[in-house]
mmCIF file of C-alpha atoms in Angstrom:
data_model
loop_
_atom_site.group_PDB
_atom_site.id
_atom_site.type_symbol
_atom_site.label_atom_id
_atom_site.label_comp_id
_atom_site.label_asym_id
_atom_site.label_seq_id
_atom_site.Cartn_x
_atom_site.Cartn_y
_atom_site.Cartn_z
ATOM 1 C CA GLN A 30 -15.888 -11.311 -3.403
ATOM 2 C CA VAL A 31 -14.405 -7.922 -2.630
ATOM 3 C CA GLN A 32 -13.430 -5.978 -5.749
ATOM 4 C CA LEU A 33 -12.083 -2.496 -6.342
ATOM 5 C CA VAL A 34 -12.147 -1.503 -10.010
ATOM 6 C CA GLN A 35 -10.389 1.686 -11.045
ATOM 7 C CA SER A 36 -10.727 3.935 -14.070
ATOM 8 C CA GLY A 37 -8.323 3.801 -16.980
ATOM 9 C CA ALA A 38 -4.949 5.367 -17.658
ATOM 10 C CA GLU A 39 -4.648 9.128 -18.090
ATOM 11 C CA VAL A 40 -2.146 11.432 -19.772
ATOM 12 C CA LYS A 41 -2.151 15.023 -18.560
ATOM 13 C CA LYS A 42 -0.124 18.161 -19.121
ATOM 14 C CA PRO A 43 1.645 19.956 -16.278
ATOM 15 C CA GLY A 44 -0.756 22.228 -14.429
ATOM 16 C CA ALA A 45 -3.820 20.156 -15.304
ATOM 17 C CA SER A 46 -5.976 18.063 -12.957
ATOM 18 C CA VAL A 47 -6.844 14.371 -12.928
ATOM 19 C CA LYS A 48 -9.732 12.514 -11.294
ATOM 20 C CA VAL A 49 -9.454 8.756 -10.737
ATOM 21 C CA SER A 50 -12.406 6.591 -9.736
ATOM 22 C CA CYS A 51 -12.563 3.400 -7.689
ATOM 23 C CA LYS A 52 -15.780 1.352 -7.752
ATOM 24 C CA ALA A 53 -16.240 -1.056 -4.862
ATOM 25 C CA SER A 54 -18.292 -4.245 -4.756
ATOM 26 C CA GLY A 55 -18.675 -7.397 -2.690
ATOM 27 C CA TYR A 56 -19.045 -5.719 0.716
ATOM 28 C CA THR A 57 -20.969 -2.980 2.505
ATOM 29 C CA PHE A 58 -19.477 0.155 0.959
ATOM 30 C CA ASN A 59 -20.148 2.574 3.830
ATOM 31 C CA THR A 60 -18.394 0.565 6.510
ATOM 32 C CA PHE A 61 -14.761 0.424 5.353
ATOM 33 C CA TYR A 62 -12.338 3.306 4.927
ATOM 34 C CA ILE A 63 -10.672 3.622 1.501
ATOM 35 C CA HIS A 64 -7.049 4.720 1.125
ATOM 36 C CA TRP A 65 -5.282 6.125 -1.913
ATOM 37 C CA VAL A 66 -1.656 5.134 -2.459
ATOM 38 C CA ARG A 67 0.581 6.071 -5.378
ATOM 39 C CA GLN A 68 3.795 4.564 -6.655
ATOM 40 C CA ALA A 69 6.211 6.410 -8.921
ATOM 41 C CA PRO A 70 8.307 4.313 -11.333
ATOM 42 C CA GLY A 71 10.916 2.304 -9.430
ATOM 43 C CA GLN A 72 9.888 3.753 -6.067
ATOM 44 C CA GLY A 73 8.143 2.480 -2.961
ATOM 45 C CA PRO A 74 4.463 3.188 -2.404
ATOM 46 C CA GLU A 75 3.426 6.575 -1.009
ATOM 47 C CA TRP A 76 0.287 7.037 1.063
ATOM 48 C CA MET A 77 -1.859 9.938 -0.166
ATOM 49 C CA GLY A 78 -4.832 9.936 2.159
ATOM 50 C CA VAL A 79 -7.982 8.176 3.300
ATOM 51 C CA ILE A 80 -11.739 8.713 3.114
ATOM 52 C CA ASN A 81 -14.647 7.406 5.148
ATOM 53 C CA PRO A 82 -17.058 6.648 2.288
ATOM 54 C CA GLY A 83 -20.113 6.795 4.494
ATOM 55 C CA GLY A 84 -19.508 10.063 6.312
ATOM 56 C CA GLY A 85 -17.187 11.688 3.784
ATOM 57 C CA SER A 86 -14.478 12.616 6.298
ATOM 58 C CA THR A 87 -10.978 12.703 4.872
ATOM 59 C CA TYR A 88 -7.342 12.817 6.014
ATOM 60 C CA TYR A 89 -4.650 13.822 3.554
ATOM 61 C CA ALA A 90 -0.877 13.445 3.574
ATOM 62 C CA PRO A 91 0.592 16.837 4.537
ATOM 63 C CA GLU A 92 2.706 17.103 1.395
ATOM 64 C CA LEU A 93 -0.410 16.805 -0.798
ATOM 65 C CA GLN A 94 -2.717 18.973 1.283
ATOM 66 C CA GLY A 95 -4.259 21.635 -0.915
ATOM 67 C CA ARG A 96 -3.835 19.641 -4.154
ATOM 68 C CA VAL A 97 -5.744 16.422 -3.387
ATOM 69 C CA THR A 98 -9.459 15.902 -2.827
ATOM 70 C CA MET A 99 -11.142 12.578 -2.073
ATOM 71 C CA THR A 100 -14.883 12.150 -2.383
ATOM 72 C CA SER A 101 -17.400 9.324 -2.372
ATOM 73 C CA ASP A 102 -20.731 8.558 -4.035
ATOM 74 C CA THR A 103 -22.676 6.078 -1.944
ATOM 75 C CA SER A 104 -25.323 5.642 -4.667
ATOM 76 C CA THR A 105 -22.736 4.013 -6.944
ATOM 77 C CA SER A 106 -20.278 2.683 -4.299
ATOM 78 C CA THR A 107 -17.529 4.728 -5.899
ATOM 79 C CA VAL A 108 -14.765 6.845 -4.415
ATOM 80 C CA TYR A 109 -12.834 9.487 -6.326
ATOM 81 C CA MET A 110 -9.404 11.031 -5.978
ATOM 82 C CA GLU A 111 -8.699 14.329 -7.701
ATOM 83 C CA LEU A 112 -5.193 15.780 -7.900
ATOM 84 C CA THR A 113 -4.703 19.318 -9.183
ATOM 85 C CA SER A 114 -1.760 21.405 -10.404
ATOM 86 C CA LEU A 115 -0.075 18.297 -11.764
ATOM 87 C CA ARG A 116 3.703 18.238 -12.124
ATOM 88 C CA HIS A 117 6.071 15.725 -13.703
ATOM 89 C CA GLY A 118 6.769 14.217 -10.281
ATOM 90 C CA ASP A 119 3.119 13.153 -10.017
ATOM 91 C CA THR A 120 3.647 10.540 -12.739
ATOM 92 C CA ALA A 121 2.784 7.286 -10.964
ATOM 93 C CA VAL A 122 0.420 4.370 -10.655
ATOM 94 C CA TYR A 123 -2.430 5.365 -8.355
ATOM 95 C CA TYR A 124 -4.138 2.681 -6.248
ATOM 96 C CA CYS A 125 -7.213 2.639 -4.080
ATOM 97 C CA ALA A 126 -7.161 0.136 -1.227
ATOM 98 C CA ARG A 127 -9.681 -0.878 1.408
ATOM 99 C CA ASP A 128 -8.861 -0.700 5.117
ATOM 100 C CA GLU A 129 -8.985 -3.957 6.957
ATOM 101 C CA PHE A 130 -11.816 -3.873 9.500
ATOM 102 C CA PRO A 131 -15.322 -2.376 9.333
ATOM 103 C CA GLY A 132 -15.724 0.885 11.172
ATOM 104 C CA GLU A 133 -12.062 1.032 12.149
ATOM 105 C CA LEU A 134 -9.077 2.843 10.688
ATOM 106 C CA ARG A 135 -6.348 0.205 10.954
ATOM 107 C CA ARG A 136 -4.277 1.706 8.112
ATOM 108 C CA TYR A 137 -3.255 -1.474 6.329
ATOM 109 C CA CYS A 138 -4.988 -3.073 3.372
ATOM 110 C CA GLN A 139 -5.634 -6.518 1.956
ATOM 111 C CA TYR A 140 -7.827 -5.445 -0.970
ATOM 112 C CA TRP A 141 -6.427 -3.166 -3.659
ATOM 113 C CA GLY A 142 -7.606 -1.843 -6.986
ATOM 114 C CA GLN A 143 -5.718 -2.749 -10.148
ATOM 115 C CA GLY A 144 -4.019 0.637 -10.329
ATOM 116 C CA THR A 145 -4.363 3.604 -12.674
ATOM 117 C CA LEU A 146 -1.323 4.971 -14.492
ATOM 118 C CA VAL A 147 -1.270 8.753 -14.572
ATOM 119 C CA THR A 148 1.398 10.233 -16.817
ATOM 120 C CA VAL A 149 2.199 13.937 -16.628
ATOM 121 C CA SER A 150 3.958 15.010 -19.778
ATOM 122 C CA SER A 151 4.315 18.221 -21.714
ATOM 123 C CA GLU B 2 7.323 11.682 9.986
ATOM 124 C CA ILE B 3 8.459 8.140 10.703
ATOM 125 C CA LEU B 4 11.112 6.929 8.259
ATOM 126 C CA MET B 5 11.224 3.272 7.282
ATOM 127 C CA THR B 6 14.539 1.817 6.140
ATOM 128 C CA GLN B 7 14.740 -1.599 4.525
ATOM 129 C CA SER B 8 17.838 -3.713 3.995
ATOM 130 C CA PRO B 9 19.311 -5.048 1.901
ATOM 131 C CA ALA B 10 18.073 -3.340 -1.244
ATOM 132 C CA ILE B 11 18.653 -6.543 -3.229
ATOM 133 C CA LEU B 12 18.825 -10.077 -1.850
ATOM 134 C CA SER B 13 20.040 -12.923 -4.064
ATOM 135 C CA VAL B 14 18.765 -16.307 -2.917
ATOM 136 C CA SER B 15 18.613 -19.767 -4.443
ATOM 137 C CA PRO B 16 15.239 -21.567 -4.634
ATOM 138 C CA GLY B 17 14.673 -23.640 -1.517
ATOM 139 C CA GLU B 18 16.858 -21.414 0.667
ATOM 140 C CA ARG B 19 15.805 -19.023 3.429
ATOM 141 C CA ALA B 20 15.527 -15.265 2.967
ATOM 142 C CA THR B 21 15.615 -12.762 5.824
ATOM 143 C CA LEU B 22 14.583 -9.164 5.155
ATOM 144 C CA SER B 23 15.000 -6.292 7.604
ATOM 145 C CA CYS B 24 13.014 -3.157 8.273
ATOM 146 C CA ARG B 25 13.907 -0.402 10.725
ATOM 147 C CA ALA B 26 11.697 2.445 11.930
ATOM 148 C CA SER B 27 13.166 5.829 12.879
ATOM 149 C CA GLN B 28 11.150 5.752 16.109
ATOM 150 C CA SER B 29 9.204 3.138 18.032
ATOM 151 C CA ILE B 30 6.057 1.911 16.284
ATOM 152 C CA SER B 31 5.157 -0.842 18.764
ATOM 153 C CA ASN B 32 4.035 -3.732 16.526
ATOM 154 C CA ASP B 33 2.172 -1.547 13.999
ATOM 155 C CA LEU B 34 3.931 -2.978 10.988
ATOM 156 C CA ALA B 35 2.776 -4.714 7.824
ATOM 157 C CA TRP B 36 4.683 -6.499 5.066
ATOM 158 C CA TYR B 37 3.627 -6.567 1.418
ATOM 159 C CA GLN B 38 4.817 -8.488 -1.633
ATOM 160 C CA GLN B 39 4.684 -6.849 -5.051
ATOM 161 C CA LYS B 40 5.278 -8.358 -8.471
ATOM 162 C CA PRO B 41 5.710 -6.314 -11.665
ATOM 163 C CA GLY B 42 2.469 -4.792 -12.897
ATOM 164 C CA GLN B 43 0.540 -5.873 -9.800
ATOM 165 C CA ALA B 44 -0.771 -4.154 -6.697
ATOM 166 C CA PRO B 45 0.903 -4.884 -3.377
ATOM 167 C CA ARG B 46 -0.268 -8.046 -1.632
ATOM 168 C CA LEU B 47 -0.653 -8.011 2.155
ATOM 169 C CA LEU B 48 1.433 -10.751 3.788
ATOM 170 C CA ILE B 49 1.777 -9.827 7.465
ATOM 171 C CA TYR B 50 0.143 -7.324 9.831
ATOM 172 C CA ASP B 51 0.690 -6.504 13.496
ATOM 173 C CA ALA B 52 4.328 -7.449 12.809
ATOM 174 C CA SER B 53 3.726 -11.202 12.993
ATOM 175 C CA THR B 54 0.153 -12.130 11.987
ATOM 176 C CA ARG B 55 -0.207 -13.718 8.570
ATOM 177 C CA ALA B 56 -2.972 -12.325 6.381
ATOM 178 C CA THR B 57 -5.673 -14.588 5.016
ATOM 179 C CA GLY B 58 -4.340 -17.207 2.628
ATOM 180 C CA ILE B 59 -0.651 -16.491 3.188
ATOM 181 C CA PRO B 60 1.509 -19.637 3.379
ATOM 182 C CA ALA B 61 3.217 -20.563 6.642
ATOM 183 C CA ARG B 62 6.673 -20.155 5.057
ATOM 184 C CA PHE B 63 6.207 -16.396 5.529
ATOM 185 C CA SER B 64 6.803 -15.197 9.088
ATOM 186 C CA GLY B 65 7.321 -11.809 10.721
ATOM 187 C CA ARG B 66 9.004 -10.793 13.948
ATOM 188 C CA GLY B 67 9.927 -7.693 15.860
ATOM 189 C CA SER B 68 8.597 -4.740 17.790
ATOM 190 C CA GLY B 69 9.641 -1.191 18.546
ATOM 191 C CA THR B 70 12.048 -0.227 15.777
ATOM 192 C CA GLU B 71 13.467 -3.500 14.419
ATOM 193 C CA PHE B 72 11.510 -5.973 12.288
ATOM 194 C CA THR B 73 12.234 -8.955 10.085
ATOM 195 C CA LEU B 74 10.367 -10.921 7.451
ATOM 196 C CA THR B 75 11.571 -14.478 6.926
ATOM 197 C CA ILE B 76 10.684 -16.645 3.978
ATOM 198 C CA THR B 77 11.716 -20.250 4.510
ATOM 199 C CA SER B 78 12.331 -22.494 1.513
ATOM 200 C CA LEU B 79 11.850 -19.894 -1.238
ATOM 201 C CA GLN B 80 9.508 -20.908 -4.028
ATOM 202 C CA SER B 81 9.670 -19.573 -7.601
ATOM 203 C CA GLU B 82 6.603 -17.402 -6.981
ATOM 204 C CA ASP B 83 8.294 -15.682 -4.014
ATOM 205 C CA PHE B 84 10.801 -13.770 -6.113
ATOM 206 C CA ALA B 85 9.422 -10.241 -5.931
ATOM 207 C CA VAL B 86 9.833 -6.907 -4.150
ATOM 208 C CA TYR B 87 8.865 -6.719 -0.474
ATOM 209 C CA TYR B 88 7.818 -3.567 1.354
ATOM 210 C CA CYS B 89 7.329 -2.872 5.023
ATOM 211 C CA GLN B 90 4.733 -0.283 6.082
ATOM 212 C CA GLN B 91 4.219 1.294 9.488
ATOM 213 C CA TYR B 92 0.760 2.318 10.660
ATOM 214 C CA ASP B 93 1.532 3.653 14.101
ATOM 215 C CA SER B 94 0.892 7.034 12.518
ATOM 216 C CA TRP B 95 -0.241 7.795 8.989
ATOM 217 C CA PRO B 96 1.070 5.031 6.744
ATOM 218 C CA GLN B 97 4.662 5.130 5.596
ATOM 219 C CA PHE B 98 6.325 2.531 3.376
ATOM 220 C CA GLY B 99 9.932 1.496 3.087
ATOM 221 C CA GLN B 100 11.803 1.589 -0.208
ATOM 222 C CA GLY B 101 11.670 -2.153 -0.644
ATOM 223 C CA THR B 102 13.883 -5.233 -0.864
ATOM 224 C CA LYS B 103 14.051 -7.054 -4.157
ATOM 225 C CA VAL B 104 14.415 -10.812 -3.714
ATOM 226 C CA GLU B 105 16.020 -12.192 -6.852
ATOM 227 C CA ILE B 106 17.103 -15.602 -8.017
ATOM 228 C CA LYS B 107 20.744 -16.374 -7.296
#
């Protein structure tokens, strides 16, 4: 069965960076795009960007451009999301989620990771 | 940027009744709309895509309609497990979610 397993919770100070991992299993890793979505407390989800794990191409939300980097490691079927220059407003649960069809970017997702809480606190 | 507006913010419904949730896009998105259900501490769960197609394993009491800028999600005969927050998401351009409708027990 398809599984996305994320790394554990993080607490960071303002100005620091965080790197969250998402290990995929149960399907052919290279063939499905992976999205990153975050959700601040009490808010709706916010799309951060997407990566093609096989080719490494990425598309980032304009408001995060310059602070977010998504990478993949095909040898371990793992994608990573790094966010730099953290601010209090980045406190959120961060999710990875798999796009719906192989080789296509449909932009909606049935399979999600369990979420990683990132807290930015001084 | 396409803005997604959901209404109402809170919907109070008795078990067994029907719930109708609305979602409006700031510009036409054809039928590029998905609906998700989210319970506390859980990831969103895909219910509907392409505005009206149920995702795998989703019960028939969930149905979606609409195209262009106006969309609805209807839940007939609400079950106890249906009380949750529901989000619409457009994918005509890069994904954008609404702010959600909380369906609570009346």
